[in-house]
Amino acid sequence: MNNNNFKEYLENAGLKPTTIKNHLRNLDKFNKLNFYDLKLTEANIIKILKDDEINNSQRLTLASTMSKYLQFNLLPNEKLIEFIKTINNQLQKQYNERNKNKKYEYTKKDILKEINRFYKEGNYRAYIVSYLVYYYNTRNTDLNVNVCRSKKYAKDEKDNYLIQRKNSVLYIRNNYKTSKTYGSKTHEIKSAKFIKAIQYLLQDEDIKCTRIFDGFTNSTNILKNYLPFGLKTSDIVKILLAQDNTLHKASKISSKRGTSLATLEKSYNLKV
């Protein structure tokens, strides 16, 4: 297997360096699993990946790499793509069942109390982030925002913004998971505490815009330090729905989050 040529192929495809590194590592792993040096065909790849010692997560990552490697070699990969879909569906089903049965020790009231504690202690970044998750049911990407003192500084149509106004803050989401389906979302926040928290971040008059986070590459780990009890954004949504499992509440979350009701029903304990 020619790793260098495959690496060049992945680079030309526009993949990120970390993704390319992972694919090359997976290629080496697969090569070690191919004990009998079987010919590189879809059937043989699937046969090797069905080994009992490999779990579904490993199968998925290795199959993804080998699918790309077949493409690189101008070989058919349709059956392997179907195999990937099957494994992915199995993993998704396991994930959904695990999360539906998950019990949380915190309530909606506990979360709100913690958000207010952030404010009282002057931890304004944590307050802002937690407020957005609690009231707008955001995912991780939605929280990668640029705080600006005027809309004239919000020039990038692919970025997310919190824009200071006289008596409110505009929350503009252009970059979020389902933006291609639901488009840009804008919310006007009139909470006095939230406005004060934004003013604090912009207290230096020389600052036109400032990002909530300097880097956001490992968002889940970063957000643990800013969300109540180190919960994930999805956990907070599930807790909110667990205490108000109604179609009315779900419809509001669906609209704010940019999630279909079918997804909420499937993954977030919704009963309609």
Short mmCIF file of C-alpha atoms in Angstrom, two decimals:
data_model
loop_
_atom_site.label_atom_id
_atom_site.label_comp_id
_atom_site.label_asym_id
_atom_site.label_seq_id
_atom_site.Cartn_x
_atom_site.Cartn_y
_atom_site.Cartn_z
CA MET A 1 0.00 0.00 0.00
CA ASN A 2 1.45 3.31 -1.10
CA ASN A 3 0.92 5.68 1.81
CA ASN A 4 2.65 8.67 0.22
CA ASN A 5 0.47 8.69 -2.88
CA PHE A 6 -2.63 8.13 -0.75
CA LYS A 7 -1.60 11.04 1.48
CA GLU A 8 -1.27 13.28 -1.57
CA TYR A 9 -4.72 12.14 -2.74
CA LEU A 10 -6.26 13.08 0.61
CA GLU A 11 -4.48 16.45 0.63
CA ASN A 12 -5.82 17.21 -2.85
CA ALA A 13 -9.29 16.29 -1.59
CA GLY A 14 -8.96 19.18 0.90
CA LEU A 15 -8.97 17.10 4.09
CA LYS A 16 -7.49 18.56 7.28
CA PRO A 17 -3.99 17.40 8.38
CA THR A 18 -5.37 15.67 11.48
CA THR A 19 -7.95 13.79 9.37
CA ILE A 20 -5.26 12.73 6.90
CA LYS A 21 -3.05 11.53 9.76
CA ASN A 22 -5.93 9.43 11.10
CA HIS A 23 -6.61 7.88 7.69
CA LEU A 24 -2.95 6.94 7.27
CA ARG A 25 -2.93 5.41 10.75
CA ASN A 26 -6.08 3.45 9.93
CA LEU A 27 -4.51 2.20 6.72
CA ASP A 28 -1.60 0.78 8.72
CA LYS A 29 -4.01 -0.83 11.19
CA PHE A 30 -5.96 -2.47 8.40
CA ASN A 31 -2.77 -3.76 6.81
CA LYS A 32 -1.92 -5.50 10.09
CA LEU A 33 -5.38 -7.09 10.19
CA ASN A 34 -4.93 -8.46 6.68
CA PHE A 35 -2.96 -11.47 7.95
CA TYR A 36 -3.28 -13.48 4.74
CA ASP A 37 -2.55 -10.59 2.43
CA LEU A 38 -5.92 -10.90 0.72
CA LYS A 39 -6.51 -9.06 -2.52
CA LEU A 40 -7.89 -5.56 -1.94
CA THR A 41 -11.56 -5.92 -2.88
CA GLU A 42 -14.76 -4.78 -1.19
CA ALA A 43 -15.68 -8.33 -0.25
CA ASN A 44 -12.30 -9.04 1.34
CA ILE A 45 -12.24 -5.72 3.23
CA ILE A 46 -15.70 -6.40 4.67
CA LYS A 47 -14.67 -9.96 5.53
CA ILE A 48 -11.65 -8.71 7.47
CA LEU A 49 -13.67 -5.99 9.23
CA LYS A 50 -16.26 -8.53 10.39
CA ASP A 51 -13.65 -10.13 12.63
CA ASP A 52 -15.08 -10.68 16.13
CA GLU A 53 -12.14 -8.93 17.78
CA ILE A 54 -13.04 -5.62 16.13
CA ASN A 55 -15.86 -3.53 17.65
CA ASN A 56 -18.30 -1.44 15.63
CA SER A 57 -16.53 1.85 16.33
CA GLN A 58 -13.28 0.41 14.98
CA ARG A 59 -15.10 -1.09 12.00
CA LEU A 60 -16.61 2.29 11.15
CA THR A 61 -13.33 4.22 11.21
CA LEU A 62 -11.39 1.53 9.32
CA ALA A 63 -14.17 1.10 6.74
CA SER A 64 -14.26 4.84 6.12
CA THR A 65 -10.54 4.88 5.41
CA MET A 66 -10.65 1.79 3.20
CA SER A 67 -13.55 3.23 1.22
CA LYS A 68 -11.41 6.26 0.43
CA TYR A 69 -8.47 3.99 -0.36
CA LEU A 70 -10.57 2.07 -2.89
CA GLN A 71 -11.60 5.36 -4.48
CA PHE A 72 -7.95 6.37 -4.62
CA ASN A 73 -7.20 3.13 -6.49
CA LEU A 74 -10.22 3.61 -8.79
CA LEU A 75 -11.85 0.47 -7.41
CA PRO A 76 -15.57 -0.05 -6.59
CA ASN A 77 -16.64 0.89 -3.05
CA GLU A 78 -20.46 0.80 -3.21
CA LYS A 79 -20.81 -2.34 -1.05
CA LEU A 80 -18.38 -0.91 1.48
CA ILE A 81 -20.42 2.29 1.68
CA GLU A 82 -23.53 0.19 2.43
CA PHE A 83 -21.52 -1.67 5.08
CA ILE A 84 -20.57 1.69 6.62
CA LYS A 85 -24.22 2.78 6.67
CA THR A 86 -25.22 -0.45 8.41
CA ILE A 87 -22.53 -0.09 11.10
CA ASN A 88 -23.38 3.57 11.57
CA ASN A 89 -27.08 2.74 12.05
CA GLN A 90 -26.20 0.10 14.63
CA LEU A 91 -24.01 2.54 16.55
CA GLN A 92 -26.68 5.25 16.37
CA LYS A 93 -29.30 2.85 17.70
CA GLN A 94 -27.02 1.85 20.61
CA TYR A 95 -26.29 5.52 21.34
CA ASN A 96 -29.96 6.48 21.31
CA GLU A 97 -30.95 3.64 23.61
CA ARG A 98 -28.12 4.42 26.00
CA ASN A 99 -29.07 8.09 26.15
CA LYS A 100 -32.80 7.45 26.49
CA ASN A 101 -32.10 5.34 29.57
CA LYS A 102 -29.61 7.81 31.02
CA LYS A 103 -30.56 9.27 34.37
CA TYR A 104 -29.49 12.73 35.45
CA GLU A 105 -28.92 13.82 39.01
CA TYR A 106 -29.62 17.47 38.17
CA THR A 107 -32.92 19.19 37.53
CA LYS A 108 -33.91 22.20 35.46
CA LYS A 109 -33.96 24.20 38.70
CA ASP A 110 -30.42 23.08 39.58
CA ILE A 111 -29.12 24.22 36.20
CA LEU A 112 -30.79 27.62 36.41
CA LYS A 113 -29.43 28.11 39.93
CA GLU A 114 -25.91 27.33 38.69
CA ILE A 115 -26.26 29.78 35.80
CA ASN A 116 -27.23 32.51 38.24
CA ARG A 117 -24.26 31.59 40.43
CA PHE A 118 -21.97 32.20 37.47
CA TYR A 119 -23.43 35.70 37.15
CA LYS A 120 -23.20 36.52 40.86
CA GLU A 121 -19.55 35.43 40.97
CA GLY A 122 -18.67 37.54 37.91
CA ASN A 123 -17.95 34.52 35.73
CA TYR A 124 -19.57 36.25 32.79
CA ARG A 125 -18.28 34.00 30.00
CA ALA A 126 -19.73 30.95 31.73
CA TYR A 127 -22.95 32.86 32.34
CA ILE A 128 -23.28 33.89 28.68
CA VAL A 129 -22.53 30.41 27.34
CA SER A 130 -24.84 28.66 29.83
CA TYR A 131 -27.63 31.18 29.22
CA LEU A 132 -27.53 30.49 25.48
CA VAL A 133 -27.64 26.73 26.00
CA TYR A 134 -30.46 26.92 28.55
CA TYR A 135 -32.70 29.38 26.73
CA TYR A 136 -31.78 28.71 23.08
CA ASN A 137 -30.92 25.00 23.31
CA THR A 138 -27.73 25.41 21.32
CA ARG A 139 -25.15 22.87 20.22
CA ASN A 140 -21.41 23.36 20.66
CA THR A 141 -20.73 25.14 17.37
CA ASP A 142 -23.39 27.76 18.07
CA LEU A 143 -21.34 28.90 21.08
CA ASN A 144 -18.28 29.80 19.04
CA VAL A 145 -19.36 33.44 18.90
CA ASN A 146 -17.87 36.86 18.26
CA VAL A 147 -19.08 39.55 20.68
CA CYS A 148 -19.35 42.94 18.91
CA ARG A 149 -20.36 46.40 20.05
CA SER A 150 -22.17 47.14 16.77
CA LYS A 151 -23.69 45.21 13.87
CA LYS A 152 -21.39 47.05 11.47
CA TYR A 153 -18.53 44.92 12.78
CA ALA A 154 -20.38 41.66 12.10
CA LYS A 155 -19.15 41.32 8.53
CA ASP A 156 -18.53 37.58 8.20
CA GLU A 157 -21.76 35.89 7.10
CA LYS A 158 -20.39 32.51 8.16
CA ASP A 159 -19.69 33.52 11.76
CA ASN A 160 -21.86 33.66 14.89
CA TYR A 161 -22.37 36.94 16.76
CA LEU A 162 -23.59 38.53 19.95
CA ILE A 163 -24.17 42.16 19.05
CA GLN A 164 -24.55 44.85 21.70
CA ARG A 165 -27.52 47.20 21.29
CA LYS A 166 -28.90 49.95 23.50
CA ASN A 167 -31.46 47.81 25.34
CA SER A 168 -30.81 44.31 24.08
CA VAL A 169 -28.31 41.90 22.52
CA LEU A 170 -28.74 40.29 19.11
CA TYR A 171 -27.72 36.65 18.92
CA ILE A 172 -27.02 35.78 15.27
CA ARG A 173 -26.24 32.19 14.32
CA ASN A 174 -24.86 31.61 10.84
CA ASN A 175 -22.62 28.68 11.63
CA TYR A 176 -24.37 25.75 13.28
CA LYS A 177 -24.91 22.06 12.49
CA THR A 178 -28.15 22.35 10.52
CA SER A 179 -27.70 25.86 9.10
CA LYS A 180 -28.02 24.57 5.52
CA THR A 181 -31.50 23.31 6.38
CA TYR A 182 -32.79 26.08 8.65
CA GLY A 183 -30.72 29.08 7.54
CA SER A 184 -29.43 31.93 9.68
CA LYS A 185 -31.19 32.41 13.04
CA THR A 186 -31.49 35.70 14.93
CA HIS A 187 -32.74 36.14 18.50
CA GLU A 188 -33.13 39.36 20.49
CA ILE A 189 -32.11 38.96 24.14
CA LYS A 190 -33.50 41.54 26.55
CA SER A 191 -32.30 40.08 29.85
CA ALA A 192 -30.69 42.83 31.95
CA LYS A 193 -28.14 40.39 33.37
CA PHE A 194 -27.17 39.12 29.92
CA ILE A 195 -26.78 42.69 28.62
CA LYS A 196 -24.53 43.52 31.58
CA ALA A 197 -22.41 40.42 30.96
CA ILE A 198 -21.90 41.46 27.33
CA GLN A 199 -21.05 45.02 28.40
CA TYR A 200 -18.40 43.62 30.71
CA LEU A 201 -16.67 41.85 27.82
CA LEU A 202 -16.72 45.09 25.82
CA GLN A 203 -15.79 47.44 28.67
CA ASP A 204 -12.54 48.41 26.93
CA GLU A 205 -13.67 51.02 24.38
CA ASP A 206 -10.89 49.99 22.00
CA ILE A 207 -12.45 46.54 21.63
CA LYS A 208 -14.80 46.39 18.66
CA CYS A 209 -15.23 42.61 18.77
CA THR A 210 -13.93 39.85 21.01
CA ARG A 211 -14.44 36.12 20.77
CA ILE A 212 -15.90 34.18 23.68
CA PHE A 213 -13.19 31.56 23.15
CA ASP A 214 -9.71 32.08 21.71
CA GLY A 215 -9.71 28.52 20.35
CA PHE A 216 -12.55 26.06 19.91
CA THR A 217 -10.99 22.95 18.37
CA ASN A 218 -11.89 20.64 21.27
CA SER A 219 -15.22 22.26 22.05
CA THR A 220 -16.66 19.53 24.29
CA ASN A 221 -13.73 19.68 26.71
CA ILE A 222 -13.66 23.49 26.60
CA LEU A 223 -17.36 23.82 27.34
CA LYS A 224 -17.16 21.53 30.38
CA ASN A 225 -15.49 24.46 32.15
CA TYR A 226 -18.30 26.86 31.25
CA LEU A 227 -21.50 24.83 31.58
CA PRO A 228 -23.35 23.91 34.81
CA PHE A 229 -21.88 20.83 36.49
CA GLY A 230 -19.71 20.15 33.44
CA LEU A 231 -22.74 18.90 31.50
CA LYS A 232 -22.79 18.63 27.71
CA THR A 233 -25.09 20.88 25.68
CA SER A 234 -27.13 17.82 24.63
CA ASP A 235 -27.46 16.73 28.28
CA ILE A 236 -29.01 20.08 29.19
CA VAL A 237 -31.56 19.76 26.38
CA LYS A 238 -32.46 16.26 27.57
CA ILE A 239 -32.91 17.45 31.15
CA LEU A 240 -35.20 20.27 29.99
CA LEU A 241 -37.29 17.84 27.94
CA ALA A 242 -37.36 15.26 30.73
CA GLN A 243 -39.17 17.76 32.95
CA ASP A 244 -41.44 19.14 30.26
CA ASN A 245 -41.90 16.32 27.77
CA THR A 246 -44.63 17.97 25.74
CA LEU A 247 -45.10 18.72 22.07
CA HIS A 248 -45.32 22.45 22.86
CA LYS A 249 -41.92 22.45 24.61
CA ALA A 250 -40.39 20.24 21.94
CA SER A 251 -41.63 22.53 19.16
CA LYS A 252 -39.96 25.52 20.83
CA ILE A 253 -36.69 23.60 21.21
CA SER A 254 -36.97 22.38 17.63
CA SER A 255 -37.28 25.93 16.34
CA LYS A 256 -34.49 27.40 18.48
CA ARG A 257 -32.03 24.53 18.10
CA GLY A 258 -32.65 23.83 14.45
CA THR A 259 -33.67 20.21 15.05
CA SER A 260 -36.59 18.29 13.60
CA LEU A 261 -39.24 16.89 15.93
CA ALA A 262 -38.39 13.45 14.54
CA THR A 263 -34.83 13.83 15.85
CA LEU A 264 -36.05 15.00 19.25
CA GLU A 265 -38.40 12.03 19.43
CA LYS A 266 -35.65 9.61 18.42
CA SER A 267 -32.77 10.90 20.53
CA TYR A 268 -34.10 13.18 23.27
CA ASN A 269 -36.79 11.20 25.10
CA LEU A 270 -39.65 13.07 23.45
CA LYS A 271 -43.06 11.43 23.75
CA VAL A 272 -45.75 12.84 21.50
#
